Amino acid sequence: MNLVINWDVTPEIIDGWKTPNAYGLLFVTGLILGYFVIKRMFKKQNVSEDYLDKLVFYVVIATIVGARLGHVIFYGPYFDEFDEMGTRIGHEGYFSHPLSIIKVWEGGLASHGGAMALLLALWLYSRHVVKRPMLWILDRIVAPIAIAGCFIRLGNLMNSEIVGNPTDVPWAFSFQHYWNDDLRALDPTPRHPAQLYEAVSYLALFALLMFMYWKKQAWKRSGVLFGTFLICMFGLRFIIEFVKLGQTYRDDFWAINTGQILSIPFVLAGIFILWRGLKKEPVDYVPE
């Protein structure tokens, strides 16, 4: 008989209450930890806390709005709709029920959408606030993002969402609260705990980036930390997607799924940025 981890956890903190829930608590915890990480970085380089306060505003708004809109656009504009016989007859989802878009506490955040919005926000921040090259702040924000991503994926685990493919590995999770849209029923089939894979991967990436920052002073070579982050974060995401259940209808037919397609440009960009960063002379930028 195969060993299976029976995952019968619910996100409810108070029985019968949808909010507050474990997903929201873990999400906020990740942001708070990220805040203290970058605060320590700024203190090391004698950067005023005024810059940090403004950075938090830019990052939090961009991460939440971007990740939510990314999920809505990339994964959930339409959901499958079935007739009484179980035949797929169409799709309806966020575009049909736009008020559901704001229900972030129910889960549904896309890292690719968050990354795109964050890049835009940090470009504005670097240009209008610290007035330094964009890579200056990108190199300092990636470790906090990695630890926040770890806690967000743990939140997904609590929600029994973004599950993996069916498997018979000894560490398979039987998600007792996973709703299978195709079956239109709860589906406890043993699966890869894809959320846990990503959480552990992001934690390891956080440790790597912190080592590079504090022990190797990689921040002095502009782009090295950011390039490493892009390669590892989205490279790991690409690999894990092979054992993750597709989140869109088209993923059932394509050789690689939506998450992998969206990850490729980030990995390529990371390779280029890291290559350029390694060629540069060490420089220490501090805002005026």
Coordinates of C-alpha atoms in Angstrom, one line a residue:
M1 CA 0.0 0.0 0.0
N2 CA 1.4 3.4 -1.0
L3 CA 2.1 6.0 1.6
V4 CA 0.0 9.1 1.3
I5 CA -0.1 12.3 3.3
N6 CA -3.7 13.0 4.1
W7 CA -4.0 16.8 3.8
D8 CA -7.3 17.6 5.6
V9 CA -6.3 21.2 6.5
T10 CA -8.7 24.1 5.8
P11 CA -7.7 27.7 5.5
E12 CA -10.2 28.8 8.1
I13 CA -8.7 30.3 11.3
I14 CA -12.2 30.6 12.9
D15 CA -14.6 27.8 12.0
G16 CA -17.3 29.1 9.7
W17 CA -15.5 32.3 8.8
K18 CA -13.9 32.8 5.3
T19 CA -11.8 35.7 6.6
P20 CA -9.4 36.0 8.3
N21 CA -7.8 32.9 6.9
A22 CA -4.5 31.2 6.8
Y23 CA -3.8 32.2 3.2
G24 CA -4.1 35.9 4.1
L25 CA -2.0 35.5 7.2
L26 CA 0.8 33.8 5.4
F27 CA 0.7 36.4 2.6
V28 CA 1.1 39.2 5.1
T29 CA 3.8 37.3 7.0
G30 CA 5.8 37.0 3.8
L31 CA 5.5 40.7 3.1
I32 CA 6.5 41.6 6.7
L33 CA 9.6 39.3 6.6
G34 CA 10.6 40.9 3.3
Y35 CA 10.3 44.3 4.8
F36 CA 12.7 43.5 7.6
V37 CA 15.2 41.9 5.2
I38 CA 15.4 45.0 3.0
K39 CA 15.4 47.3 6.0
R40 CA 18.5 45.6 7.2
M41 CA 20.1 46.0 3.8
F42 CA 19.3 49.7 3.7
K43 CA 20.7 50.1 7.2
K44 CA 23.9 48.4 6.2
Q45 CA 24.4 51.0 3.5
N46 CA 23.1 54.0 5.5
V47 CA 20.1 54.5 3.3
S48 CA 17.4 56.7 4.8
E49 CA 14.3 54.9 6.0
D50 CA 12.2 57.4 4.1
Y51 CA 13.2 55.5 1.0
L52 CA 12.1 52.3 2.6
D53 CA 8.7 53.6 3.5
K54 CA 8.0 54.7 0.0
L55 CA 9.4 51.4 -1.4
V56 CA 7.0 49.4 0.8
F57 CA 4.0 51.3 -0.7
Y58 CA 5.2 50.7 -4.3
V59 CA 5.9 47.0 -3.7
V60 CA 2.8 46.1 -1.8
I61 CA 0.4 47.8 -4.2
A62 CA 2.2 46.5 -7.3
T63 CA 2.5 42.9 -6.0
I64 CA -1.2 42.5 -4.9
V65 CA -2.7 44.3 -7.9
G66 CA -0.4 42.8 -10.5
A67 CA -0.5 39.3 -9.2
R68 CA -4.3 39.4 -9.0
L69 CA -4.8 40.8 -12.4
G70 CA -2.2 38.4 -13.8
H71 CA -4.3 35.5 -12.4
V72 CA -7.5 36.9 -13.8
I73 CA -6.0 37.5 -17.3
F74 CA -3.7 34.5 -17.7
Y75 CA -5.6 31.8 -15.8
G76 CA -9.2 32.8 -14.9
P77 CA -11.0 35.1 -17.4
Y78 CA -13.3 32.2 -18.1
F79 CA -14.1 29.0 -16.2
D80 CA -15.5 25.8 -17.6
E81 CA -19.3 25.5 -17.7
F82 CA -21.1 22.2 -18.0
D83 CA -24.6 21.1 -18.8
E84 CA -26.6 18.5 -16.8
M85 CA -25.0 15.7 -18.7
G86 CA -21.5 16.8 -17.9
T87 CA -20.7 18.2 -21.3
R88 CA -18.5 21.3 -21.5
I89 CA -20.8 24.0 -23.1
G90 CA -18.8 27.1 -22.5
H91 CA -16.8 29.2 -20.1
E92 CA -17.6 31.8 -17.5
G93 CA -15.5 33.4 -14.8
Y94 CA -14.0 36.7 -13.7
F95 CA -15.1 38.5 -16.9
S96 CA -18.7 37.3 -16.2
H97 CA -18.4 38.0 -12.5
P98 CA -16.1 41.1 -12.2
L99 CA -16.8 41.6 -8.5
S100 CA -15.0 38.4 -7.8
I101 CA -11.7 40.0 -9.0
I102 CA -11.4 41.9 -5.7
K103 CA -11.8 38.7 -3.6
V104 CA -8.0 38.2 -3.1
W105 CA -8.6 36.5 0.2
E106 CA -10.1 33.5 -1.6
G107 CA -6.7 32.9 -3.4
G108 CA -5.7 33.3 -7.0
L109 CA -2.4 35.2 -7.5
A110 CA -0.1 34.8 -10.5
S111 CA 3.6 35.4 -9.9
H112 CA 4.1 36.4 -13.5
G113 CA 1.5 39.2 -13.2
G114 CA 3.1 40.3 -9.9
A115 CA 6.5 40.3 -11.5
M116 CA 5.4 42.5 -14.4
A117 CA 3.6 45.0 -12.2
L118 CA 6.5 45.1 -9.8
L119 CA 9.0 45.9 -12.6
L120 CA 6.9 48.8 -13.6
A121 CA 6.5 50.0 -10.0
L122 CA 10.2 49.7 -9.3
W123 CA 11.1 51.6 -12.5
L124 CA 8.9 54.5 -11.3
Y125 CA 10.5 54.2 -7.8
S126 CA 14.0 54.2 -9.1
R127 CA 13.4 57.2 -11.4
H128 CA 11.3 59.4 -9.1
V129 CA 12.3 58.4 -5.6
V130 CA 15.9 57.1 -5.2
K131 CA 16.9 58.5 -8.6
R132 CA 19.4 55.7 -9.2
P133 CA 19.7 53.0 -11.9
M134 CA 16.7 50.6 -11.7
L135 CA 19.1 47.6 -11.1
W136 CA 20.1 49.3 -7.8
I137 CA 16.8 48.6 -6.3
L138 CA 16.1 45.4 -8.2
D139 CA 19.3 43.8 -6.7
R140 CA 18.0 44.6 -3.2
I141 CA 14.4 43.6 -3.6
V142 CA 14.8 40.1 -4.9
A143 CA 15.6 38.3 -1.6
P144 CA 12.6 39.8 0.1
I145 CA 10.5 38.7 -2.9
A146 CA 11.8 35.2 -2.7
I147 CA 10.8 34.8 1.0
A148 CA 7.4 36.4 0.3
G149 CA 6.9 33.9 -2.5
C150 CA 7.7 31.0 -0.2
F151 CA 4.9 32.1 2.2
I152 CA 2.4 32.7 -0.6
R153 CA 2.9 29.2 -1.9
L154 CA 2.4 27.9 1.7
G155 CA -0.9 29.8 1.6
N156 CA -1.8 28.0 -1.6
L157 CA -1.1 24.8 0.2
M158 CA -3.5 25.8 3.0
N159 CA -6.1 26.5 0.3
S160 CA -5.5 23.2 -1.4
E161 CA -5.1 25.0 -4.7
I162 CA -2.5 24.9 -7.5
V163 CA -2.1 21.2 -6.9
G164 CA 0.2 18.8 -8.7
N165 CA -0.5 15.9 -11.1
P166 CA -1.6 12.5 -9.7
T167 CA 1.3 10.4 -8.5
D168 CA 2.2 7.4 -6.4
V169 CA 5.4 8.8 -4.8
P170 CA 5.6 8.2 -1.0
W171 CA 5.2 11.9 -0.2
A172 CA 2.1 12.4 -2.3
F173 CA -0.6 14.5 -0.8
S174 CA -4.3 13.5 -0.7
F175 CA -6.0 16.9 -0.7
Q176 CA -9.3 16.3 1.0
H177 CA -10.6 19.8 0.1
Y178 CA -9.4 20.0 -3.5
W179 CA -12.3 20.8 -5.8
N180 CA -11.8 19.2 -9.3
D181 CA -13.7 21.3 -11.8
D182 CA -13.7 18.5 -14.4
L183 CA -15.3 16.1 -12.0
R184 CA -17.3 18.8 -10.3
A185 CA -16.6 17.1 -7.0
L186 CA -13.9 16.9 -4.3
D187 CA -11.0 14.9 -5.5
P188 CA -8.7 13.3 -2.9
T189 CA -6.5 11.6 -5.6
P190 CA -2.9 11.5 -4.3
R191 CA -0.9 14.2 -6.0
H192 CA 2.4 16.0 -6.1
P193 CA 2.4 18.8 -3.5
A194 CA 3.5 21.3 -6.1
Q195 CA 2.9 24.3 -3.8
L196 CA 5.3 22.8 -1.3
Y197 CA 7.9 22.2 -4.0
E198 CA 7.8 25.8 -4.9
A199 CA 7.8 27.0 -1.3
V200 CA 10.9 25.0 -0.6
S201 CA 12.6 26.2 -3.8
Y202 CA 11.9 29.8 -3.1
L203 CA 13.2 29.4 0.5
A204 CA 16.4 27.9 -1.0
L205 CA 16.6 30.8 -3.4
F206 CA 16.2 33.3 -0.6
A207 CA 19.1 31.6 1.3
L208 CA 21.3 31.8 -1.9
L209 CA 20.5 35.5 -2.5
M210 CA 21.2 36.4 1.1
F211 CA 24.5 34.5 1.0
M212 CA 25.5 36.3 -2.2
Y213 CA 24.5 39.7 -0.8
W214 CA 26.1 39.5 2.7
K215 CA 29.0 37.1 2.1
K216 CA 30.0 37.8 -1.5
Q217 CA 28.9 41.4 -1.7
A218 CA 27.2 40.6 -5.0
W219 CA 25.2 43.9 -4.8
K220 CA 28.4 45.8 -5.8
R221 CA 28.0 44.3 -9.3
S222 CA 24.8 45.7 -10.7
G223 CA 22.4 43.1 -12.0
V224 CA 24.1 40.0 -10.6
L225 CA 21.5 39.4 -7.8
F226 CA 18.6 40.3 -10.0
G227 CA 19.8 38.1 -12.9
T228 CA 20.4 35.2 -10.5
F229 CA 16.9 35.6 -9.1
L230 CA 15.2 35.6 -12.5
I231 CA 17.1 32.5 -13.7
C232 CA 16.4 30.5 -10.5
M233 CA 12.9 31.7 -9.7
F234 CA 11.4 31.1 -13.1
G235 CA 13.8 28.3 -14.0
L236 CA 12.5 26.4 -11.0
R237 CA 9.0 27.4 -11.8
F238 CA 9.4 26.0 -15.3
I239 CA 10.7 22.6 -14.0
I240 CA 8.0 22.3 -11.3
E241 CA 5.3 23.0 -13.8
F242 CA 5.9 19.5 -15.3
V243 CA 4.4 17.9 -12.2
K244 CA 1.8 20.7 -11.7
L245 CA -1.8 20.4 -12.8
G246 CA -2.5 22.9 -15.6
Q247 CA -4.5 25.9 -14.6
T248 CA -6.1 26.7 -17.9
Y249 CA -8.1 24.6 -20.4
R250 CA -5.5 25.0 -23.1
D251 CA -2.8 23.4 -20.8
D252 CA -4.4 20.0 -21.5
F253 CA -3.3 20.2 -25.1
W254 CA -0.1 22.2 -25.3
A255 CA 3.4 20.6 -24.9
I256 CA 4.2 23.2 -22.2
N257 CA 1.7 25.0 -20.1
T258 CA 0.9 28.6 -19.6
G259 CA 3.2 29.0 -16.5
Q260 CA 6.1 27.6 -18.5
I261 CA 5.5 29.8 -21.5
L262 CA 5.4 32.9 -19.2
S263 CA 8.6 31.8 -17.4
I264 CA 10.8 31.5 -20.5
P265 CA 11.2 35.3 -21.2
F266 CA 12.1 35.9 -17.5
V267 CA 14.8 33.2 -17.6
L268 CA 16.3 34.5 -20.8
A269 CA 16.3 38.1 -19.5
G270 CA 18.0 36.8 -16.3
I271 CA 20.8 35.1 -18.3
F272 CA 21.5 38.3 -20.2
I273 CA 21.4 40.5 -17.0
L274 CA 23.6 38.2 -15.1
W275 CA 26.1 38.0 -17.9
R276 CA 26.3 41.8 -18.1
G277 CA 26.5 42.2 -14.4
L278 CA 29.5 39.8 -14.1
K279 CA 31.4 41.9 -16.6
K280 CA 31.0 45.1 -14.6
E281 CA 33.4 46.6 -12.1
P282 CA 32.2 46.7 -8.5
V283 CA 30.3 49.9 -7.6
D284 CA 28.5 51.0 -4.5
Y285 CA 25.5 53.2 -5.2
V286 CA 23.8 55.0 -2.3
P287 CA 20.9 57.4 -2.9
E288 CA 21.7 61.1 -2.4

